[in-house]
Amino acid sequence: MLARRGGQQARMRPNILATSLETTMTRQITIEKPLPAFWTATFNNPPINLIDPDTIGELQDLLAALETDAHVKVVVFRSADPDFFLAHWDVLADKTKVAAMPPGPTGMHPWIDVLVRLSRAPVASIAEIRGRARGAGSEFVLACDMRFASRERAILGQFEVGLGSVPGGNPMARLADLMGRGRGLEVILGADDFSADLAERYGYVNRALPDSEIEAFVDAFARRLASFEKHALVGAKALMNDVTLPADSVFPAALSAFFSSASHPATRARAAALVERGLQLRSDIELRLGQAVADLG
């Protein structure tokens, strides 16, 4: 039970650390354990899988379980919505209360805490992207160890600059390593949508697969990893982390820049215009958000 998350009213939800059931239902994320070594986490936060303070709370609980369970070796993140993996951050959440959320175990803001701990967790994390992963949703999949995208359904992007904000989870630091400075700036400054095929070409995702095949492919790959020795997986990932992950110190400044830029009058006006046109609803604006931010002029 949570007393309060980011200033929101308390909600009752099970603690996934306290159950040994193969399936755990929370308000937004369903945890399933096909094998002790292989877990899946399925996002389901209608109408479009927005990320909000409760999402962060559930992810913090899941990470605590992944960090302490002796058996789990791989976790796959999926969505119950074929059109939206994780749409983006809830732009209507009270930014003052969000900024004041208590820090996570890393000492950083809980959103940054989730991203950093996910990248460094002693398990292999895989994002199976069917639908849109933009903004904070893109930041989440970038924090995963591997990303596989549905050729027909996946769309990725960082639309924040088009809204007038600096991306708060510092995807710049991760994209620069994955695709280089020029392409990383194309993603961030262009604020446009990227198809699965283009994302694959740029290195945004590991590979694009037909939608009819992606779940079976990811499941087979995850089971392959789950069959290996955990100490070898953890040791190899840790060494890869040493030479590829950005320093934790680069993340707080990005979040501060986000809060500062989001309070700019022009940014608030652009956000209000998009909300009026259907942002955060199952709408044409959300389906083509990369174009929608450009249409603001």
Coordinates of C-alpha atoms in Angstrom, one line a residue:
M1 CA 0.0 0.0 0.0
L2 CA 1.3 3.5 -0.8
A3 CA 0.6 6.4 1.5
R4 CA 1.1 8.9 -1.3
R5 CA 2.8 9.0 -4.7
G6 CA 3.9 12.4 -6.1
G7 CA 1.2 14.2 -4.1
Q8 CA -1.5 12.0 -5.6
Q9 CA -4.2 10.5 -3.4
A10 CA -3.2 7.1 -2.0
R11 CA -4.2 4.0 -3.9
M12 CA -4.3 0.4 -2.8
R13 CA -2.2 -2.0 -4.8
P14 CA -0.5 -5.2 -4.1
N15 CA 3.2 -5.2 -3.3
I16 CA 4.9 -7.5 -5.9
L17 CA 7.7 -8.2 -3.5
A18 CA 5.3 -9.9 -1.1
T19 CA 3.8 -12.5 -3.5
S20 CA 5.1 -15.7 -5.1
L21 CA 2.2 -16.0 -7.5
E22 CA 3.0 -16.5 -11.1
T23 CA 0.9 -13.5 -12.1
T24 CA 0.6 -10.3 -10.2
M25 CA -2.0 -7.7 -11.0
T26 CA -1.3 -4.0 -10.2
R27 CA -3.2 -1.0 -11.3
Q28 CA -1.1 -0.4 -14.5
I29 CA 1.4 -3.3 -14.9
T30 CA 0.7 -7.0 -14.9
I31 CA 3.7 -9.1 -13.9
E32 CA 3.8 -12.7 -15.2
K33 CA 6.4 -15.3 -14.6
P34 CA 6.4 -18.0 -17.3
L35 CA 9.6 -19.3 -15.6
P36 CA 11.3 -18.3 -12.4
A37 CA 14.1 -16.9 -14.6
F38 CA 11.8 -15.2 -17.1
W39 CA 9.3 -12.5 -16.2
T40 CA 7.1 -10.3 -18.4
A41 CA 5.7 -6.9 -17.4
T42 CA 2.7 -5.7 -19.5
F43 CA 1.6 -2.0 -19.4
N44 CA -2.1 -1.4 -19.3
N45 CA -3.1 2.2 -18.4
P46 CA -6.0 3.3 -20.6
P47 CA -6.7 5.2 -22.6
I48 CA -3.2 5.3 -24.2
N49 CA -0.7 4.1 -21.6
L50 CA 0.4 7.5 -20.3
I51 CA 3.3 7.5 -17.7
D52 CA 2.2 9.1 -14.4
P53 CA 3.5 9.1 -10.8
D54 CA 1.7 5.8 -10.2
T55 CA 3.5 4.2 -13.2
I56 CA 6.8 5.3 -11.6
G57 CA 5.7 3.8 -8.3
E58 CA 4.9 0.4 -9.8
L59 CA 8.2 0.4 -11.8
Q60 CA 10.1 1.1 -8.6
D61 CA 8.5 -1.9 -6.9
L62 CA 9.2 -4.1 -10.0
L63 CA 12.9 -2.9 -10.0
A64 CA 13.2 -3.7 -6.4
A65 CA 12.0 -7.2 -7.1
L66 CA 14.3 -7.6 -10.1
E67 CA 17.3 -6.4 -8.1
T68 CA 16.7 -8.9 -5.2
D69 CA 15.2 -12.0 -6.8
A70 CA 17.9 -14.7 -7.0
H71 CA 16.3 -16.5 -9.9
V72 CA 15.1 -13.9 -12.5
K73 CA 17.5 -13.4 -15.4
V74 CA 15.4 -11.6 -18.0
V75 CA 12.4 -9.4 -18.1
V76 CA 10.3 -8.5 -21.2
F77 CA 8.2 -5.3 -21.2
R78 CA 5.1 -5.4 -23.4
S79 CA 1.9 -3.4 -23.8
A80 CA -1.7 -4.6 -23.7
D81 CA -2.5 -1.8 -26.2
P82 CA -1.2 -2.5 -29.8
D83 CA -1.3 1.2 -30.6
F84 CA 0.6 2.6 -27.6
F85 CA 3.5 1.0 -25.8
L86 CA 4.1 4.0 -23.5
A87 CA 2.6 7.1 -25.1
H88 CA 4.5 9.7 -23.1
W89 CA 4.5 11.5 -19.8
D90 CA 1.1 12.8 -18.5
V91 CA 1.5 16.5 -19.3
L92 CA -1.5 17.4 -17.1
A93 CA 0.2 16.0 -13.9
D94 CA 1.0 18.7 -11.4
K95 CA 4.6 19.5 -12.2
T96 CA 5.3 21.1 -8.8
K97 CA 4.2 17.9 -7.1
V98 CA 6.0 15.7 -9.6
A99 CA 9.2 17.7 -9.0
A100 CA 8.8 17.2 -5.2
M101 CA 8.4 13.4 -5.4
P102 CA 10.8 11.8 -2.9
P103 CA 14.0 10.4 -4.4
G104 CA 14.5 6.8 -5.2
P105 CA 17.3 4.5 -3.8
T106 CA 19.9 6.2 -6.1
G107 CA 19.1 9.6 -4.4
M108 CA 17.8 11.0 -7.7
H109 CA 14.2 11.9 -8.7
P110 CA 12.2 8.7 -9.0
W111 CA 11.8 8.9 -12.8
I112 CA 15.6 9.2 -13.2
D113 CA 16.0 6.5 -10.5
V114 CA 13.9 4.1 -12.5
L115 CA 15.8 4.7 -15.8
V116 CA 19.2 4.4 -14.2
R117 CA 18.4 1.3 -12.1
L118 CA 16.8 -0.4 -15.1
S119 CA 19.9 0.0 -17.1
R120 CA 22.1 -1.3 -14.3
A121 CA 19.8 -4.1 -13.0
P122 CA 21.3 -7.6 -12.7
V123 CA 18.9 -8.9 -15.3
A124 CA 18.6 -8.5 -19.1
S125 CA 15.7 -6.1 -19.9
I126 CA 13.9 -6.3 -23.3
A127 CA 11.4 -3.8 -24.7
E128 CA 8.9 -5.5 -27.2
I129 CA 7.6 -2.3 -28.8
R130 CA 4.2 -2.6 -30.5
G131 CA 2.7 0.9 -30.7
R132 CA 4.0 4.3 -29.9
A133 CA 6.9 5.0 -27.5
R134 CA 7.4 8.7 -27.4
G135 CA 8.9 11.2 -24.9
A136 CA 9.2 9.4 -21.5
G137 CA 8.1 6.2 -23.2
S138 CA 11.1 6.5 -25.6
E139 CA 13.3 7.3 -22.6
F140 CA 12.0 4.1 -20.9
V141 CA 12.8 1.8 -23.9
L142 CA 16.2 3.5 -24.3
A143 CA 17.0 2.5 -20.7
C144 CA 16.2 -1.1 -21.5
D145 CA 19.1 -3.3 -22.6
M146 CA 17.5 -4.3 -25.9
R147 CA 14.7 -3.1 -28.0
F148 CA 12.7 -5.0 -30.7
A149 CA 10.0 -3.1 -32.7
S150 CA 6.9 -4.2 -34.6
R151 CA 7.5 -3.1 -38.2
E152 CA 3.8 -2.3 -38.7
R153 CA 2.9 -0.8 -35.3
A154 CA 6.0 0.7 -33.6
I155 CA 6.6 4.4 -33.7
L156 CA 9.3 6.0 -31.6
G157 CA 10.2 9.7 -31.0
Q158 CA 11.2 12.5 -28.6
F159 CA 8.6 15.1 -29.3
E160 CA 9.4 17.4 -26.3
V161 CA 11.4 20.1 -28.2
G162 CA 8.4 20.5 -30.6
L163 CA 6.3 21.2 -27.5
G164 CA 8.9 23.7 -26.1
S165 CA 10.5 21.4 -23.5
V166 CA 13.9 19.8 -23.0
P167 CA 13.6 16.0 -22.7
G168 CA 13.8 15.3 -19.0
G169 CA 15.2 11.7 -18.9
N170 CA 18.2 12.8 -21.0
P171 CA 17.7 10.5 -24.0
M172 CA 20.4 12.7 -25.6
A173 CA 23.0 10.8 -23.5
R174 CA 21.7 7.4 -24.6
L175 CA 21.0 8.3 -28.3
A176 CA 24.5 9.7 -28.8
D177 CA 26.0 6.3 -27.9
L178 CA 23.5 4.4 -30.0
M179 CA 23.5 6.4 -33.2
G180 CA 26.0 9.2 -33.0
R181 CA 25.7 12.9 -32.4
G182 CA 24.1 14.0 -35.7
R183 CA 21.4 11.4 -35.8
G184 CA 20.8 11.8 -32.1
L185 CA 20.2 15.5 -32.6
E186 CA 17.9 14.7 -35.6
V187 CA 15.7 12.7 -33.2
I188 CA 15.8 15.3 -30.4
L189 CA 15.7 18.6 -32.3
G190 CA 13.4 17.3 -35.1
A191 CA 10.9 16.0 -32.6
D192 CA 9.4 13.8 -35.3
D193 CA 8.1 10.2 -35.3
F194 CA 10.4 7.4 -36.4
S195 CA 9.0 4.2 -38.0
A196 CA 10.4 0.9 -36.9
D197 CA 12.4 0.5 -40.1
L198 CA 14.1 3.9 -39.8
A199 CA 14.6 3.3 -36.0
E200 CA 16.4 0.1 -36.9
R201 CA 18.6 1.8 -39.5
Y202 CA 19.6 4.5 -37.0
G203 CA 20.3 2.1 -34.1
Y204 CA 17.3 3.3 -32.1
V205 CA 16.2 -0.3 -31.8
N206 CA 18.0 -3.6 -32.2
R207 CA 15.8 -4.8 -35.1
A208 CA 12.4 -4.4 -36.6
L209 CA 10.2 -7.5 -37.1
P210 CA 6.8 -8.2 -38.6
D211 CA 4.1 -7.7 -36.1
S212 CA 2.9 -11.2 -36.5
E213 CA 6.3 -12.5 -35.5
I214 CA 7.6 -10.2 -32.8
E215 CA 6.1 -11.7 -29.8
A216 CA 7.3 -15.3 -30.7
F217 CA 10.7 -14.0 -31.5
V218 CA 11.1 -12.0 -28.2
D219 CA 9.7 -14.9 -26.2
A220 CA 12.2 -17.4 -27.7
F221 CA 15.1 -15.0 -27.2
A222 CA 14.1 -14.3 -23.6
R223 CA 13.8 -18.1 -22.9
R224 CA 17.2 -18.6 -24.5
L225 CA 18.8 -16.1 -22.1
A226 CA 16.8 -17.6 -19.2
S227 CA 18.5 -20.9 -19.9
F228 CA 22.0 -19.5 -19.3
E229 CA 23.8 -19.0 -16.0
K230 CA 22.8 -15.8 -14.2
H231 CA 26.4 -15.0 -13.0
A232 CA 27.6 -15.0 -16.6
L233 CA 24.7 -12.8 -17.8
V234 CA 25.2 -10.3 -15.0
G235 CA 28.9 -10.2 -15.3
A236 CA 28.9 -9.6 -19.1
K237 CA 26.2 -6.9 -18.8
A238 CA 28.2 -5.2 -16.0
L239 CA 31.3 -5.0 -18.2
M240 CA 29.2 -3.7 -21.1
N241 CA 27.7 -1.1 -18.8
D242 CA 31.2 0.1 -17.9
V243 CA 31.9 1.2 -21.5
T244 CA 28.5 2.2 -22.8
L245 CA 26.3 3.7 -20.1
P246 CA 26.3 7.4 -19.5
A247 CA 27.4 8.5 -16.0
D248 CA 24.5 8.8 -13.6
S249 CA 25.5 12.4 -12.9
V250 CA 24.3 13.5 -16.4
F251 CA 20.6 12.8 -15.6
P252 CA 19.6 15.3 -12.9
A253 CA 20.5 18.3 -15.0
A254 CA 18.3 17.1 -17.8
L255 CA 15.3 16.8 -15.5
S256 CA 15.9 20.2 -14.1
A257 CA 16.0 21.6 -17.6
F258 CA 12.7 19.9 -18.4
F259 CA 10.9 21.4 -15.4
S260 CA 12.4 24.8 -16.2
S261 CA 11.5 24.7 -19.9
A262 CA 8.0 23.2 -19.2
S263 CA 7.1 26.3 -17.1
H264 CA 7.8 28.7 -20.0
P265 CA 4.7 30.5 -21.1
A266 CA 5.1 29.6 -24.7
T267 CA 5.5 25.9 -23.8
R268 CA 2.4 26.0 -21.7
A269 CA 0.5 27.6 -24.6
R270 CA 1.7 24.9 -27.0
A271 CA 0.7 22.1 -24.6
A272 CA -2.7 23.7 -24.0
A273 CA -3.3 23.9 -27.7
L274 CA -2.5 20.2 -28.2
V275 CA -4.6 19.2 -25.2
E276 CA -7.6 21.1 -26.7
R277 CA -7.1 19.2 -30.0
G278 CA -7.0 15.8 -28.3
L279 CA -3.6 15.2 -26.7
Q280 CA -3.7 12.4 -24.0
L281 CA -6.9 11.0 -25.6
R282 CA -7.2 8.2 -28.1
S283 CA -7.1 10.7 -31.0
D284 CA -5.6 11.5 -34.3
I285 CA -3.3 14.0 -32.5
E286 CA -1.8 11.1 -30.5
L287 CA -1.5 8.9 -33.5
R288 CA 0.5 11.4 -35.4
L289 CA 2.1 13.5 -32.7
G290 CA 5.3 14.1 -34.6
Q291 CA 3.4 15.9 -37.2
A292 CA 1.0 17.6 -34.7
V293 CA 3.8 19.4 -32.9
A294 CA 5.1 20.8 -36.3
D295 CA 1.5 21.9 -37.1
L296 CA 1.6 24.3 -34.1
G297 CA 3.7 26.6 -36.2

